[in-house]
Structures are given as structure tokens and as C-alpha cells.
PDB file of C-alpha atoms in Angstrom:
ATOM      1  CA  MET A   1      -0.165  -0.134   0.125  1.00  0.00           C
ATOM      2  CA  PRO A   2       1.071   3.534  -0.615  1.00  0.00           C
ATOM      3  CA  ARG A   3       2.962   5.657   1.938  1.00  0.00           C
ATOM      4  CA  TYR A   4       2.038   9.632   1.897  1.00  0.00           C
ATOM      5  CA  LEU A   5       3.917  12.132   3.700  1.00  0.00           C
ATOM      6  CA  ILE A   6       2.153  15.090   5.223  1.00  0.00           C
ATOM      7  CA  SER A   7       3.626  17.682   6.351  1.00  0.00           C
ATOM      8  CA  PHE A   8       4.013  21.390   6.923  1.00  0.00           C
ATOM      9  CA  GLU A   9       6.718  24.039   6.978  1.00  0.00           C
ATOM     10  CA  LYS A  10       8.208  26.029   9.713  1.00  0.00           C
ATOM     11  CA  GLY A  11       6.689  28.712  10.609  1.00  0.00           C
ATOM     12  CA  ALA A  12       3.438  27.515   9.385  1.00  0.00           C
ATOM     13  CA  MET A  13       1.766  27.937  12.942  1.00  0.00           C
ATOM     14  CA  ASP A  14       3.446  30.908  13.721  1.00  0.00           C
ATOM     15  CA  HIS A  15      -0.161  32.573  13.420  1.00  0.00           C
ATOM     16  CA  ILE A  16      -1.664  30.777  16.269  1.00  0.00           C
ATOM     17  CA  PRO A  17      -1.701  32.490  19.794  1.00  0.00           C
ATOM     18  CA  GLU A  18       0.854  30.907  22.347  1.00  0.00           C
ATOM     19  CA  GLU A  19      -2.322  30.133  24.795  1.00  0.00           C
ATOM     20  CA  ASP A  20      -4.106  27.995  21.906  1.00  0.00           C
ATOM     21  CA  PHE A  21      -0.978  25.678  21.537  1.00  0.00           C
ATOM     22  CA  PRO A  22      -2.472  22.957  24.293  1.00  0.00           C
ATOM     23  CA  GLU A  23      -5.963  23.229  22.375  1.00  0.00           C
ATOM     24  CA  VAL A  24      -3.991  22.550  18.867  1.00  0.00           C
ATOM     25  CA  GLY A  25      -1.822  19.733  20.163  1.00  0.00           C
ATOM     26  CA  LYS A  26      -4.874  17.966  21.534  1.00  0.00           C
ATOM     27  CA  ALA A  27      -6.522  18.187  18.085  1.00  0.00           C
ATOM     28  CA  SER A  28      -3.432  16.966  16.179  1.00  0.00           C
ATOM     29  CA  ARG A  29      -2.818  14.017  18.749  1.00  0.00           C
ATOM     30  CA  ALA A  30      -6.603  13.063  18.301  1.00  0.00           C
ATOM     31  CA  VAL A  31      -6.194  13.138  14.526  1.00  0.00           C
ATOM     32  CA  CYS A  32      -2.968  11.000  15.106  1.00  0.00           C
ATOM     33  CA  GLN A  33      -5.041   8.349  17.275  1.00  0.00           C
ATOM     34  CA  GLU A  34      -7.894   8.347  14.658  1.00  0.00           C
ATOM     35  CA  ALA A  35      -5.239   7.475  11.980  1.00  0.00           C
ATOM     36  CA  LYS A  36      -3.789   4.617  14.659  1.00  0.00           C
ATOM     37  CA  ASP A  37      -7.630   3.217  15.099  1.00  0.00           C
ATOM     38  CA  ALA A  38      -7.602   3.220  11.315  1.00  0.00           C
ATOM     39  CA  GLY A  39      -4.611   1.166  11.080  1.00  0.00           C
ATOM     40  CA  VAL A  40      -3.309   3.816   8.518  1.00  0.00           C
ATOM     41  CA  PHE A  41      -0.844   5.643  11.131  1.00  0.00           C
ATOM     42  CA  ARG A  42       3.381   5.030  10.235  1.00  0.00           C
ATOM     43  CA  PHE A  43       4.609   7.817  12.073  1.00  0.00           C
ATOM     44  CA  GLY A  44       3.941  11.504  13.081  1.00  0.00           C
ATOM     45  CA  GLY A  45       5.706  14.453  15.087  1.00  0.00           C
ATOM     46  CA  GLY A  46       6.877  17.651  15.107  1.00  0.00           C
ATOM     47  CA  LEU A  47      10.463  19.090  14.777  1.00  0.00           C
ATOM     48  CA  SER A  48      12.242  21.282  17.194  1.00  0.00           C
ATOM     49  CA  TYR A  49      14.110  24.276  16.144  1.00  0.00           C
ATOM     50  CA  ASP A  50      14.727  26.040  19.386  1.00  0.00           C
ATOM     51  CA  ASP A  51      15.214  23.454  21.886  1.00  0.00           C
ATOM     52  CA  GLY A  52      19.127  24.665  22.798  1.00  0.00           C
ATOM     53  CA  ASP A  53      20.589  21.227  22.493  1.00  0.00           C
ATOM     54  CA  VAL A  54      18.995  20.127  19.231  1.00  0.00           C
ATOM     55  CA  GLU A  55      20.512  21.756  16.152  1.00  0.00           C
ATOM     56  CA  HIS A  56      19.914  21.572  12.507  1.00  0.00           C
ATOM     57  CA  ALA A  57      22.777  20.188  10.752  1.00  0.00           C
ATOM     58  CA  VAL A  58      23.545  18.930   7.008  1.00  0.00           C
ATOM     59  CA  VAL A  59      26.165  16.116   6.532  1.00  0.00           C
ATOM     60  CA  GLY A  60      27.688  16.151   3.184  1.00  0.00           C
ATOM     61  CA  THR A  61      28.658  13.228   0.999  1.00  0.00           C
ATOM     62  CA  ASP A  62      32.043  13.615   2.148  1.00  0.00           C
ATOM     63  CA  GLY A  63      31.117  13.718   5.638  1.00  0.00           C
ATOM     64  CA  LEU A  64      31.540  17.264   6.444  1.00  0.00           C
ATOM     65  CA  VAL A  65      29.097  18.519   9.039  1.00  0.00           C
ATOM     66  CA  THR A  66      27.692  21.949   8.135  1.00  0.00           C
ATOM     67  CA  ASP A  67      25.385  23.763  11.036  1.00  0.00           C
ATOM     68  CA  GLY A  68      22.161  24.961  10.074  1.00  0.00           C
ATOM     69  CA  PRO A  69      19.911  24.411   7.064  1.00  0.00           C
ATOM     70  CA  ASP A  70      21.456  23.608   3.436  1.00  0.00           C
ATOM     71  CA  PRO A  71      21.556  27.305   1.817  1.00  0.00           C
ATOM     72  CA  GLU A  72      20.165  25.917  -0.997  1.00  0.00           C
ATOM     73  CA  SER A  73      16.803  24.963   0.925  1.00  0.00           C
ATOM     74  CA  LYS A  74      13.803  27.372   0.982  1.00  0.00           C
ATOM     75  CA  GLU A  75      11.865  25.521   3.458  1.00  0.00           C
ATOM     76  CA  LEU A  76      12.044  23.434   6.331  1.00  0.00           C
ATOM     77  CA  ILE A  77       9.841  20.954   7.861  1.00  0.00           C
ATOM     78  CA  GLY A  78       7.756  21.887  10.814  1.00  0.00           C
ATOM     79  CA  GLY A  79       6.012  18.757  11.858  1.00  0.00           C
ATOM     80  CA  VAL A  80       5.191  15.403   9.882  1.00  0.00           C
ATOM     81  CA  LEU A  81       2.514  12.473   9.882  1.00  0.00           C
ATOM     82  CA  ILE A  82       3.033   9.351   7.682  1.00  0.00           C
ATOM     83  CA  VAL A  83      -0.058   7.395   6.649  1.00  0.00           C
ATOM     84  CA  ASP A  84      -0.104   3.976   4.638  1.00  0.00           C
ATOM     85  CA  VAL A  85      -3.507   4.331   2.759  1.00  0.00           C
ATOM     86  CA  PRO A  86      -4.751   2.866  -0.778  1.00  0.00           C
ATOM     87  CA  THR A  87      -5.414   5.957  -2.448  1.00  0.00           C
ATOM     88  CA  ARG A  88      -4.061   9.773  -2.963  1.00  0.00           C
ATOM     89  CA  GLU A  89      -7.663  10.833  -2.192  1.00  0.00           C
ATOM     90  CA  GLU A  90      -7.591   9.050   1.098  1.00  0.00           C
ATOM     91  CA  ALA A  91      -4.146  10.880   1.888  1.00  0.00           C
ATOM     92  CA  LEU A  92      -5.880  13.822   0.799  1.00  0.00           C
ATOM     93  CA  ASN A  93      -8.705  13.285   3.651  1.00  0.00           C
ATOM     94  CA  TRP A  94      -5.725  12.754   6.543  1.00  0.00           C
ATOM     95  CA  ALA A  95      -4.342  15.675   5.351  1.00  0.00           C
ATOM     96  CA  ALA A  96      -7.127  17.840   5.752  1.00  0.00           C
ATOM     97  CA  LYS A  97      -8.032  16.639   8.954  1.00  0.00           C
ATOM     98  CA  ILE A  98      -4.684  17.608  10.478  1.00  0.00           C
ATOM     99  CA  ALA A  99      -4.886  20.990   8.557  1.00  0.00           C
ATOM    100  CA  THR A 100      -7.613  21.660  10.591  1.00  0.00           C
ATOM    101  CA  ALA A 101      -6.443  20.295  13.663  1.00  0.00           C
ATOM    102  CA  CYS A 102      -2.855  22.005  13.315  1.00  0.00           C
ATOM    103  CA  ARG A 103      -4.552  25.292  12.081  1.00  0.00           C
ATOM    104  CA  CYS A 104      -2.032  25.357   8.995  1.00  0.00           C
ATOM    105  CA  PRO A 105      -1.692  23.850   5.272  1.00  0.00           C
ATOM    106  CA  GLN A 106      -0.223  20.408   4.634  1.00  0.00           C
ATOM    107  CA  ASP A 107       1.568  19.555   1.816  1.00  0.00           C
ATOM    108  CA  VAL A 108       1.014  15.848   0.735  1.00  0.00           C
ATOM    109  CA  ARG A 109       3.476  13.595  -1.193  1.00  0.00           C
ATOM    110  CA  LYS A 110       3.777  10.014  -1.783  1.00  0.00           C
ATOM    111  CA  PHE A 111       6.975   7.872  -1.407  1.00  0.00           C
ATOM    112  CA  MET A 112       8.496   6.445  -3.895  1.00  0.00           C
ATOM    113  CA  TYR A 113       7.538   2.704  -4.646  1.00  0.00           C
ATOM    114  CA  ASP A 114       9.960   0.200  -2.904  1.00  0.00           C
ATOM    115  CA  PRO A 115       9.514  -3.408  -3.708  1.00  0.00           C
ATOM    116  CA  ASP A 116      11.735  -4.385  -0.677  1.00  0.00           C
ATOM    117  CA  PRO A 117      10.983  -2.288   2.431  1.00  0.00           C
ATOM    118  CA  ILE A 118      12.625  -2.215   5.340  1.00  0.00           C
ATOM    119  CA  GLU A 119       9.542  -2.727   8.042  1.00  0.00           C
TER     120      GLU A 119
END
């Protein structure tokens, strides 16, 4: 079954008042639980950018580590949900649910087909 990455950009939730974040967290966890109950949830979570000990780094093909995002990249991911669903339409439905919960638009991308997936 195809897997889809549902994600949003860092900063997409900046418009949400700080006092609303507990409600947003509760709503997004409810969607993840719904996906688990439906048997389509594979992974989900937000990415930390201001945790002090969590720093963004890029590791080159030569092993060189550079702090911060790749200068060529224009976006950083703020959070992800991976679902295993039979159709793009179903992935879009889950994206709509998480968009409502997180109060921000979601990007939906299908993973490449892997004939021998690592489980």
C-alpha cells in the first residue's frame, strides 16, 4: 500500500496565539489517534528548532558537517505525519483533518514505490 508524507513548513503555525497551542496539540494528537485506530498511522511528530541542544545540521557526501540548513533549501519541515493508505484521495482526507487540527496548510507527497521495504 502506498505511503504518504503529510507535512507543514516551519513557521506555518506562527499565527496561532501561544495560549491556543495546548488545544492545537490535543486536536493533532486526536487525529493521530484516529489514524492509529484506522490502521493507517505509521509515524508522526513535530520537529524542534529552538530546543537549545537540538541543532539543524547538514552532512555532506564527504562527511563534512555544516550547522544550519542547507543554504540552497528554501523550506524547513515543521512537522510530519506518515500514513499508509490505498489512494491519494484518502491521503488528502487525512491531510485535511491534520490541517484543521494544526490550523495550517499541509503538503502531501507520495513515497516512491519500494519493492523490498525495510519494516
